[in-house]
Short mmCIF file of C-alpha atoms in Angstrom, two decimals:
data_model
loop_
_atom_site.label_atom_id
_atom_site.label_comp_id
_atom_site.label_asym_id
_atom_site.label_seq_id
_atom_site.Cartn_x
_atom_site.Cartn_y
_atom_site.Cartn_z
CA GLU A 1 -19.03 -35.94 9.84
CA ASN A 2 -20.18 -32.07 9.10
CA SER A 3 -17.20 -30.69 11.14
CA SER A 4 -14.03 -29.75 9.09
CA ASP A 5 -12.12 -31.30 11.64
CA THR A 6 -10.97 -34.64 11.01
CA VAL A 7 -11.44 -37.17 14.50
CA ALA A 8 -9.98 -40.82 14.37
CA ILE A 9 -10.19 -43.42 16.63
CA SER A 10 -7.42 -45.89 16.52
CA VAL A 11 -7.14 -49.14 18.54
CA ARG A 12 -3.92 -51.45 18.53
CA LYS A 13 -4.51 -55.17 18.33
CA VAL A 14 -2.94 -57.86 20.05
CA SER A 15 -0.80 -58.34 16.52
CA GLY A 16 0.43 -54.68 17.30
CA ASN A 17 -1.12 -54.00 14.09
CA VAL A 18 -3.18 -50.36 14.26
CA THR A 19 -6.89 -50.06 13.29
CA SER A 20 -8.54 -46.42 12.86
CA MET A 21 -11.59 -45.07 11.84
CA VAL A 22 -11.52 -42.06 10.62
CA SER A 23 -13.71 -39.30 9.49
CA PRO A 24 -14.21 -38.71 5.76
CA SER A 25 -13.49 -34.66 5.40
CA PHE A 26 -9.75 -35.45 5.84
CA PHE A 27 -9.63 -37.61 2.57
CA ARG A 28 -13.06 -36.22 0.97
CA PRO A 29 -10.98 -33.41 -1.83
CA ALA A 30 -9.28 -36.87 -2.74
CA LEU A 31 -11.96 -39.10 -3.03
CA ILE A 32 -13.58 -36.58 -4.99
CA ALA A 33 -10.35 -35.90 -7.24
CA ARG A 34 -10.98 -39.71 -7.79
CA LYS A 35 -14.46 -39.14 -9.61
CA ARG A 36 -15.86 -41.21 -6.72
CA ASN A 37 -19.81 -41.01 -6.70
CA ASN A 38 -21.95 -40.10 -3.83
CA THR A 39 -18.84 -38.98 -1.57
CA GLU A 40 -21.67 -37.49 0.83
CA ASP A 41 -23.02 -40.98 1.35
CA ILE A 42 -19.21 -41.61 3.02
CA SER A 43 -19.49 -42.27 6.85
CA ALA A 44 -15.76 -43.44 7.60
CA ILE A 45 -12.50 -44.68 6.21
CA VAL A 46 -10.78 -47.40 7.69
CA MET A 47 -7.05 -47.58 7.80
CA GLU A 48 -4.96 -50.47 8.96
CA LEU A 49 -1.42 -50.33 9.47
CA ALA A 50 1.31 -52.70 10.16
CA CYS A 51 3.13 -53.10 13.45
CA ASN A 52 6.44 -51.71 11.92
CA GLU A 53 4.79 -48.87 9.90
CA ILE A 54 3.88 -47.42 13.33
CA GLN A 55 7.03 -47.68 15.03
CA LYS A 56 8.95 -45.87 12.23
CA LYS A 57 10.28 -42.49 13.14
CA ARG A 58 8.19 -39.70 11.35
CA ASP A 59 8.77 -36.03 10.52
CA SER A 60 6.86 -33.29 11.17
CA PHE A 61 6.74 -32.51 7.41
CA THR A 62 4.96 -34.73 4.58
CA ALA A 63 6.00 -33.75 1.42
CA ALA A 64 5.14 -34.47 -2.14
CA SER A 65 8.72 -35.66 -3.14
CA ALA A 66 8.68 -38.45 -0.37
CA ILE A 67 6.40 -40.44 -2.42
CA THR A 68 8.41 -43.59 -4.10
CA THR A 69 7.66 -47.01 -4.14
CA LEU A 70 9.95 -47.92 -1.67
CA ASN A 71 9.08 -45.70 1.18
CA LEU A 72 5.21 -45.52 0.73
CA PRO A 73 3.59 -47.61 4.08
CA SER A 74 1.60 -50.09 3.57
CA VAL A 75 -1.88 -49.65 4.19
CA LEU A 76 -5.22 -50.99 3.86
CA LEU A 77 -7.50 -48.90 3.06
CA ARG A 78 -11.31 -48.90 3.45
CA VAL A 79 -14.41 -46.64 2.52
CA VAL A 80 -17.11 -47.43 4.50
CA GLN A 81 -20.70 -45.82 3.19
CA LYS A 82 -23.34 -45.20 5.66
CA ALA A 83 -25.40 -47.92 4.50
CA GLU A 84 -22.65 -50.49 5.42
CA PHE A 85 -21.62 -48.63 8.82
CA ALA A 86 -23.83 -50.38 11.61
CA GLY A 87 -22.54 -54.15 9.87
CA ILE A 88 -18.65 -53.36 9.93
CA ASP A 89 -15.96 -56.00 11.04
CA LEU A 90 -12.80 -53.97 12.03
CA HIS A 91 -11.39 -57.58 12.60
CA SER A 92 -11.74 -59.00 9.37
CA THR A 93 -9.35 -59.04 6.55
CA SER A 94 -11.08 -60.73 3.79
CA GLY A 95 -14.56 -60.93 2.79
CA LYS A 96 -17.84 -58.90 2.50
CA ASN A 97 -16.55 -56.25 5.07
CA GLY A 98 -13.10 -56.65 4.89
CA PHE A 99 -10.41 -54.03 3.89
CA GLU A 100 -10.42 -53.78 0.24
CA GLY A 101 -7.35 -51.56 -1.75
CA ILE A 102 -3.52 -51.91 -0.82
CA VAL A 103 -2.20 -48.27 -1.00
CA HIS A 104 1.53 -49.45 -2.08
CA GLY A 105 3.75 -48.20 -4.65
CA GLY A 106 0.65 -46.07 -5.99
CA ASN A 107 1.35 -43.25 -8.33
CA ARG A 108 3.24 -40.75 -7.39
CA LEU A 109 0.60 -37.76 -8.09
CA ASP A 110 -2.51 -39.51 -6.59
CA PRO A 111 -3.37 -37.05 -4.16
CA MET A 112 -5.10 -40.23 -1.92
CA SER A 113 -1.68 -41.41 -1.41
CA LEU A 114 -0.63 -37.88 -0.63
CA ARG A 115 -3.03 -37.61 2.29
CA VAL A 116 -2.51 -41.51 3.30
CA LEU A 117 0.79 -40.94 4.01
CA ALA A 118 0.34 -37.63 5.61
CA PHE A 119 -2.08 -39.07 7.92
CA THR A 120 -0.19 -41.83 8.47
CA ASP A 121 2.63 -39.98 9.44
CA MET A 122 0.26 -38.31 12.14
CA LEU A 123 -0.88 -41.51 13.26
CA SER A 124 2.84 -42.42 13.66
CA ARG A 125 3.88 -39.53 15.75
CA ALA A 126 0.60 -39.94 17.81
CA TRP A 127 1.14 -43.56 18.92
CA GLN A 128 4.71 -42.68 19.91
CA SER A 129 4.05 -40.44 22.26
CA ASN A 130 3.14 -42.19 26.08
CA ARG A 131 1.10 -39.18 27.42
CA ASP A 132 -2.63 -39.30 28.10
CA GLU A 133 -2.76 -36.10 25.89
CA LEU A 134 -0.64 -34.59 23.25
CA VAL A 135 -0.69 -31.26 21.06
CA PHE A 136 1.45 -31.22 17.93
CA GLU A 137 1.36 -29.27 14.18
CA HIS A 138 2.11 -31.45 11.08
CA ASP A 139 2.83 -29.79 8.08
CA ALA A 140 2.05 -31.56 4.67
CA ILE A 141 1.70 -31.03 0.82
CA LEU A 142 -1.31 -32.69 -0.36
CA GLN A 143 -0.88 -31.93 -3.76
CA GLU A 144 1.58 -32.29 -6.40
CA GLY A 145 2.87 -28.55 -6.69
CA GLY A 146 0.91 -27.48 -3.74
CA ASN A 147 1.35 -25.17 -1.17
CA ARG A 148 2.26 -26.56 2.59
CA THR A 149 -0.75 -26.71 4.65
CA LYS A 150 -0.29 -27.05 8.38
CA PHE A 151 -2.32 -29.01 10.95
CA GLU A 152 -2.81 -28.72 14.58
CA VAL A 153 -3.17 -32.48 16.01
CA LYS A 154 -4.84 -33.42 19.56
CA VAL A 155 -4.04 -36.85 20.77
CA THR A 156 -5.91 -38.30 23.87
CA ARG A 157 -5.69 -41.69 25.20
CA LEU A 158 -8.41 -43.43 26.27
CA GLU A 159 -6.38 -46.50 27.51
CA GLU A 160 -3.20 -47.97 26.82
CA ASN A 161 -4.27 -49.35 23.32
CA ALA A 162 -6.99 -46.94 22.39
CA ILE A 163 -6.68 -43.38 21.83
CA VAL A 164 -8.55 -40.50 19.61
CA VAL A 165 -7.09 -38.11 17.02
CA VAL A 166 -8.62 -35.07 16.20
CA VAL A 167 -6.69 -32.94 13.44
CA ARG A 168 -7.84 -29.45 12.34
CA ASP A 169 -6.29 -27.89 9.51
CA VAL A 170 -5.24 -24.24 11.09
CA SER A 171 -3.31 -22.97 7.78
CA GLU A 172 -6.00 -20.28 7.15
CA ARG A 173 -4.93 -19.05 10.54
CA TYR A 174 -1.38 -18.72 10.59
CA ARG A 175 -1.65 -16.77 7.15
CA ARG A 176 -3.95 -14.27 8.71
CA PHE A 177 -1.34 -14.34 11.33
CA GLU A 178 1.15 -13.71 9.22
CA ALA A 179 -0.99 -10.87 7.49
CA GLU A 180 -1.65 -9.42 10.13
CA LYS A 181 1.79 -9.37 11.25
CA ARG A 182 3.29 -7.81 8.30
CA PHE A 183 0.39 -5.48 8.67
CA VAL A 184 1.82 -4.44 12.43
CA PHE A 185 5.23 -4.38 10.62
CA GLU A 186 4.12 -2.14 7.71
CA THR A 187 2.03 0.41 10.07
CA THR A 188 5.15 0.58 12.53
CA ALA A 189 8.20 1.51 9.85
CA ARG A 190 5.55 3.61 8.89
CA GLN A 191 4.77 5.42 11.72
CA LYS A 192 8.59 5.38 12.21
CA ASP A 193 9.36 7.03 8.78
CA ALA A 194 6.20 9.66 9.49
CA GLU A 195 8.32 10.55 12.58
CA ALA A 196 11.57 10.67 11.29
CA ASN A 197 9.90 12.63 8.08
CA ARG A 198 8.51 15.42 10.60
CA PHE A 199 11.69 15.68 12.99
CA THR A 200 14.04 16.17 9.39
CA ARG A 201 11.39 18.72 8.63
CA HIS A 202 11.46 20.45 11.70
CA GLU A 203 15.06 20.28 11.92
CA VAL A 204 15.71 21.55 8.03
CA LYS A 205 13.41 23.88 8.36
CA ASN A 206 14.77 25.80 11.36
CA GLY A 207 17.89 25.68 9.57
CA LEU A 208 16.51 27.47 6.59
CA LEU A 209 14.76 29.59 8.51
CA ALA A 210 17.43 30.44 10.40
CA ALA A 211 19.42 31.31 7.45
CA ILE A 212 16.65 33.22 5.50
CA GLU A 213 16.59 35.23 9.00
CA ILE A 214 20.69 35.84 8.26
CA CYS A 215 20.27 36.97 5.02
CA GLY A 216 17.86 39.19 5.45
CA ASN A 217 19.98 41.01 8.50
CA ILE A 218 22.54 41.34 5.76
CA ARG A 219 20.61 42.53 3.11
CA GLU A 220 18.88 45.16 5.51
CA GLN A 221 22.57 45.90 6.67
CA PHE A 222 24.03 46.49 3.36
CA SER A 223 20.86 48.71 2.63
CA GLU A 224 21.53 50.71 5.91
CA ASP A 225 25.27 51.02 5.05
CA PHE A 226 24.66 52.12 1.47
CA ASN A 227 22.09 54.52 2.40
CA LEU A 228 24.29 55.94 5.28
CA LEU A 229 27.09 56.34 2.59
CA GLN A 230 24.82 58.26 0.23
CA LYS A 231 23.76 60.62 2.72
CA GLU A 232 27.45 61.16 3.25
CA ASN A 233 28.24 61.83 -0.25
CA GLU A 234 31.41 59.60 0.12
CA VAL A 235 30.40 56.64 -2.20
CA SER A 236 32.24 56.17 -5.34
CA LEU A 237 30.87 54.25 -7.85
CA VAL A 238 32.68 51.36 -7.41
CA THR A 239 31.58 51.07 -3.82
CA GLU A 240 27.99 51.40 -5.07
CA GLN A 241 28.64 48.81 -7.58
CA SER A 242 29.60 46.79 -5.14
CA LEU A 243 27.44 46.98 -2.98
CA LYS A 244 24.50 46.91 -5.09
CA THR A 245 26.17 43.48 -6.32
CA ARG A 246 26.50 42.23 -2.76
CA VAL A 247 22.28 42.87 -1.98
CA GLU A 248 21.32 41.04 -5.32
CA HIS A 249 23.74 38.04 -4.55
CA ILE A 250 22.15 37.84 -1.01
CA SER A 251 18.57 38.13 -2.18
CA GLU A 252 19.50 35.09 -4.77
CA LEU A 253 20.23 33.51 -1.72
CA ASP A 254 17.17 34.18 0.11
CA ARG A 255 15.31 33.09 -2.89
CA THR A 256 17.18 30.00 -3.25
CA LEU A 257 16.88 29.31 0.34
CA HIS A 258 13.03 29.91 0.30
CA GLU A 259 13.03 27.16 -3.14
CA VAL A 260 14.46 24.65 -0.66
CA LEU A 261 12.13 24.96 2.05
CA ASP A 262 8.83 25.09 -0.35
CA ILE A 263 10.52 21.70 -1.59
CA VAL A 264 11.59 20.13 1.98
CA LEU A 265 8.02 20.69 2.63
CA ALA A 266 6.62 19.56 -0.26
CA GLU A 267 8.47 16.16 -0.17
CA THR A 268 7.65 15.97 3.30
CA MET A 269 3.62 16.39 2.65
CA ALA A 270 3.77 14.44 -0.46
CA ARG A 271 4.95 10.82 1.34
CA ASP A 272 2.36 11.58 4.07
CA VAL A 273 -0.43 11.95 0.97
CA ILE A 274 0.89 8.69 -0.57
CA HIS A 275 0.81 6.68 2.66
CA GLU A 276 -2.84 8.08 3.43
CA MET A 277 -1.76 9.74 6.49
CA TYR A 278 -1.93 13.40 5.86
CA VAL A 279 -4.47 15.65 7.48
CA PRO A 280 -5.12 18.89 5.76
CA ARG A 281 -4.29 21.63 7.42
CA MET A 282 -6.86 24.87 6.49
CA GLU A 283 -4.93 28.69 6.84
CA ARG A 284 -5.75 31.96 4.47
CA VAL A 285 -4.12 31.53 1.42
CA ASP A 286 -3.68 33.87 -1.60
CA VAL A 287 -4.11 31.89 -4.64
CA ASN A 288 -3.65 35.31 -6.63
CA TYR A 289 0.44 34.96 -5.68
CA ILE A 290 0.18 31.18 -5.97
CA LEU A 291 -1.14 31.37 -9.45
CA THR A 292 1.64 33.88 -10.40
CA HIS A 293 4.37 32.82 -8.76
CA THR A 294 6.35 31.07 -11.71
CA ARG A 295 9.50 31.04 -9.51
CA GLY A 296 11.05 27.85 -10.01
CA PHE A 297 9.87 26.70 -13.23
CA THR A 298 12.19 26.26 -15.89
CA ALA A 299 10.27 28.44 -18.65
CA SER A 300 10.27 32.15 -19.69
CA HIS A 301 7.69 34.04 -18.08
CA LYS A 302 6.77 35.09 -21.29
CA GLN A 303 5.20 31.83 -21.44
CA PHE A 304 2.50 32.38 -18.54
CA SER A 305 -0.65 33.78 -18.43
CA VAL A 306 -3.33 34.24 -15.76
CA VAL A 307 -7.13 34.95 -15.88
CA CYS A 308 -8.77 34.93 -12.66
CA ASN A 309 -12.63 35.72 -11.82
CA PRO A 310 -12.92 37.93 -10.15
CA SER A 311 -10.06 39.34 -10.33
CA PRO A 312 -8.40 39.32 -8.01
CA LEU A 313 -9.74 36.15 -6.06
CA PRO A 314 -10.50 36.89 -2.71
CA ILE A 315 -8.49 35.11 0.07
CA LEU A 316 -9.47 31.75 0.83
CA LEU A 317 -9.10 28.86 3.30
CA LEU A 318 -6.97 26.35 1.59
CA ASP A 319 -4.06 23.90 2.56
CA GLN A 320 -1.70 25.56 0.77
CA GLY A 321 0.75 22.78 0.79
CA LEU A 322 -1.81 20.65 -1.56
CA PHE A 323 -2.94 23.62 -3.85
CA LYS A 324 0.87 24.26 -4.45
CA CYS A 325 1.14 20.46 -5.35
CA ILE A 326 -1.68 20.26 -7.67
CA HIS A 327 -0.45 23.59 -9.26
CA GLY A 328 3.13 23.22 -9.51
CA ASN A 329 2.55 19.38 -10.92
CA ALA A 330 0.07 20.91 -13.53
CA ILE A 331 2.34 23.53 -14.73
CA ARG A 332 5.07 21.21 -14.80
CA ASN A 333 3.30 18.90 -16.92
CA ALA A 334 2.33 21.53 -19.09
CA LEU A 335 5.91 22.54 -19.84
CA LYS A 336 7.20 18.56 -19.92
CA TYR A 337 4.47 17.39 -22.07
CA GLY A 338 3.26 20.38 -23.87
CA GLU A 339 4.26 22.14 -27.08
CA LYS A 340 8.02 23.32 -26.29
CA GLY A 341 8.16 27.20 -25.78
CA GLY A 342 4.39 27.07 -26.14
CA PRO A 343 2.00 29.51 -24.17
CA ILE A 344 0.41 27.65 -20.41
CA ARG A 345 -2.95 29.92 -20.03
CA THR A 346 -4.13 29.41 -16.37
CA GLU A 347 -8.01 30.13 -15.68
CA ALA A 348 -8.92 30.48 -11.84
CA THR A 349 -12.84 31.06 -10.75
CA TYR A 350 -14.28 30.94 -7.50
CA TYR A 351 -18.00 30.35 -7.75
CA PHE A 352 -19.69 32.38 -4.50
CA GLU A 353 -23.00 31.00 -4.91
CA THR A 354 -21.42 27.12 -4.52
CA GLY A 355 -18.45 27.85 -3.12
CA TRP A 356 -15.96 25.86 -5.05
CA LEU A 357 -12.57 26.85 -6.68
CA GLU A 358 -11.86 26.07 -10.04
CA MET A 359 -8.79 26.07 -11.85
CA LYS A 360 -8.04 25.04 -15.31
CA VAL A 361 -4.34 24.82 -16.92
CA ILE A 362 -4.30 24.96 -20.92
CA ASN A 363 -1.38 24.18 -22.79
CA LEU A 364 -0.70 23.36 -26.68
CA PRO A 365 -0.40 19.91 -27.73
CA GLY A 366 3.10 18.38 -27.52
CA PRO A 367 4.43 14.76 -28.81
CA GLY A 368 2.50 11.99 -29.12
CA HIS A 369 -0.75 13.82 -28.37
CA ALA A 370 -2.09 12.40 -31.76
CA GLN A 371 -2.27 8.84 -29.90
CA LEU A 372 -3.57 10.10 -26.92
CA ILE A 373 -6.73 11.38 -28.82
CA ALA A 374 -7.27 8.12 -30.15
CA MET A 375 -7.58 6.39 -26.80
CA GLY A 376 -10.27 8.40 -26.41
CA PRO A 377 -11.68 8.67 -22.53
CA ARG A 378 -9.35 5.81 -21.73
CA ALA A 379 -6.32 7.92 -21.74
CA SER A 380 -7.83 10.65 -19.53
CA GLU A 381 -8.42 7.84 -16.92
CA LEU A 382 -4.85 6.45 -17.24
CA VAL A 383 -3.38 9.48 -16.48
CA PHE A 384 -4.23 9.63 -13.08
CA SER A 385 -3.32 5.87 -12.42
CA HIS A 386 -0.35 4.93 -9.85
CA GLY A 387 2.86 4.97 -11.93
CA THR A 388 1.29 4.95 -15.59
CA ARG A 389 2.94 7.64 -18.03
CA LEU A 390 1.42 8.00 -21.46
CA HIS A 391 3.15 11.48 -22.68
CA LYS A 392 6.11 11.68 -24.53
CA ASP A 393 8.85 14.84 -23.81
CA SER A 394 8.48 17.92 -25.47
CA HIS A 395 12.49 18.10 -24.74
CA SER A 396 13.46 15.66 -26.47
CA ASN A 397 17.04 15.96 -25.77
CA GLN A 398 16.76 15.51 -22.24
CA ARG A 399 16.67 12.24 -20.27
CA SER A 400 13.37 12.15 -18.26
CA HIS A 401 13.30 10.64 -14.64
CA SER A 402 9.63 10.68 -14.42
CA ALA A 403 8.13 7.73 -13.12
CA GLY A 404 4.47 8.87 -13.94
CA ASP A 405 3.07 9.58 -10.26
CA GLY A 406 2.65 12.84 -10.34
CA ALA A 407 -1.30 13.05 -11.99
CA TRP A 408 -1.48 10.31 -9.16
CA ILE A 409 -0.23 12.37 -6.30
CA MET A 410 -2.42 15.34 -7.83
CA HIS A 411 -5.82 13.37 -7.44
CA LYS A 412 -4.88 12.07 -3.92
CA CYS A 413 -4.35 15.86 -2.87
CA ALA A 414 -7.40 16.73 -4.76
CA THR A 415 -9.58 13.85 -2.57
CA ILE A 416 -7.84 15.04 0.31
CA LEU A 417 -9.49 18.73 -0.32
CA GLY A 418 -13.13 16.59 -1.35
CA GLY A 419 -12.43 17.82 -4.95
CA SER A 420 -11.53 16.28 -8.02
CA VAL A 421 -9.32 16.49 -11.05
CA GLN A 422 -9.46 15.72 -14.91
CA ILE A 423 -7.73 15.92 -17.87
CA THR A 424 -8.79 16.52 -21.52
CA PHE A 425 -7.07 16.11 -24.64
CA GLU A 426 -8.69 18.40 -27.57
CA GLU A 427 -7.61 18.32 -30.89
CA ASP A 428 -5.71 21.50 -30.52
CA HIS A 429 -4.71 21.83 -26.72
CA THR A 430 -4.83 19.67 -23.47
CA GLU A 431 -6.91 21.43 -20.23
CA PHE A 432 -6.18 20.00 -16.55
CA VAL A 433 -9.01 20.84 -14.12
CA PHE A 434 -8.99 21.23 -10.57
CA ARG A 435 -12.07 21.63 -8.51
CA ALA A 436 -12.64 21.51 -4.99
CA PRO A 437 -15.03 23.27 -2.45
CA CYS A 438 -13.27 26.19 -0.18
CA LYS A 439 -14.63 28.78 1.75
CA VAL A 440 -13.61 32.61 1.71
CA TYR A 441 -11.18 33.45 4.48
CA ASP A 442 -12.80 35.99 7.09
CA ALA A 443 -10.44 38.12 8.68
CA PRO A 444 -11.78 37.88 12.70
CA LEU A 445 -12.77 41.20 13.80
CA ARG A 446 -11.01 42.88 16.46
CA GLU A 447 -12.67 44.55 19.07
CA ALA A 448 -12.24 48.08 19.71
CA ASP A 449 -13.07 50.80 22.16
CA HIS A 450 -16.10 53.21 20.89
CA PHE A 451 -14.75 56.63 19.81
CA HIS A 452 -16.06 59.44 21.88
CA LEU A 453 -15.66 63.08 21.67
CA PRO A 454 -13.98 64.86 24.44
CA SER A 455 -16.17 66.53 26.73
#
């Protein structure tokens, strides 16, 4: 009676009617819903079904919509207390120890009626088999508007007119199985997506590097031809201007290809970061060059200023892609949400005593800044939440395609580096801060032969 499994001993009488003694676990929720007192003192539920009810063909699914006054089976039902169990008379139909209560034409929403109908269907299916052992599944909705419950029913025949039925709720097992199946499916899809990303990145990168190499060769060839013509004094003003223009165009193409390569690498890296599959690649990084490299931002060079301490910063061991992602998003956010055309100041400090790098990006307030200040610390927390966009664009005439994920991705990048990001909204400015531990790059020492004076 303490098991979650429901055990029923079912016997067929000479009349063809079937009497079943059922452990109370299956009906206990309905008894509690009926506010029946002392449900823990219940020893068994006794059910008697007419012969014609047992012989009816039953579906493998019991639905709440099936309960009507026309098809609800006539079931004699009795709740047996522990004190009464020893003196119960299963053959009597009246009197003190007889069956009481007829479940027929009951309330459609009554939870007991739902459970009686479900168990009747399972008993009928069990009796309709002549096999000594049988296992089948049965689904039921045990409360109005509830979810489907899945049961595993095991039937063992003791003799021709007696069977033992064990009913087990396996819904949780199936839900866990479905969850594991979804997890495997999504993991496999993610791995395939990662493989496709790596392949695409590899092929696109190779194509861009080949194009960059070609541009470099053409530029060198034009430079050599131009120098040769100058030496031979056979270059005219028109030819000189034409050659300079071609070199400029090739240089512009070279810059564009490098930008596309950076975008491809950054996009692929961002996918891996979002799916938490990215492994940082520590390499030699010139932070000074990245901070002063403002190509690719739609702004005037006069808007940007960089202050480094020490100046210049040492060469560091960092994941260049992650750092570029954090710095690039910080600059783009300052341009998008700060004062239009306002100055953007980047301050970078490397603390030798702790081995930490700190980068600040400071911009003047943009539209909606007062509302952000009014939100207090909550605004700083929400900025780094997934899909949250609190700012208004400073370029009101341009439609924004921002999904509000830039700061969220920056937070993920900083976490991978073992660092942190934060943002504060002051009255006269907005300050973004990135901090992370990193080591100074030590160039490997080259072994050299000792110098000896000739004898």
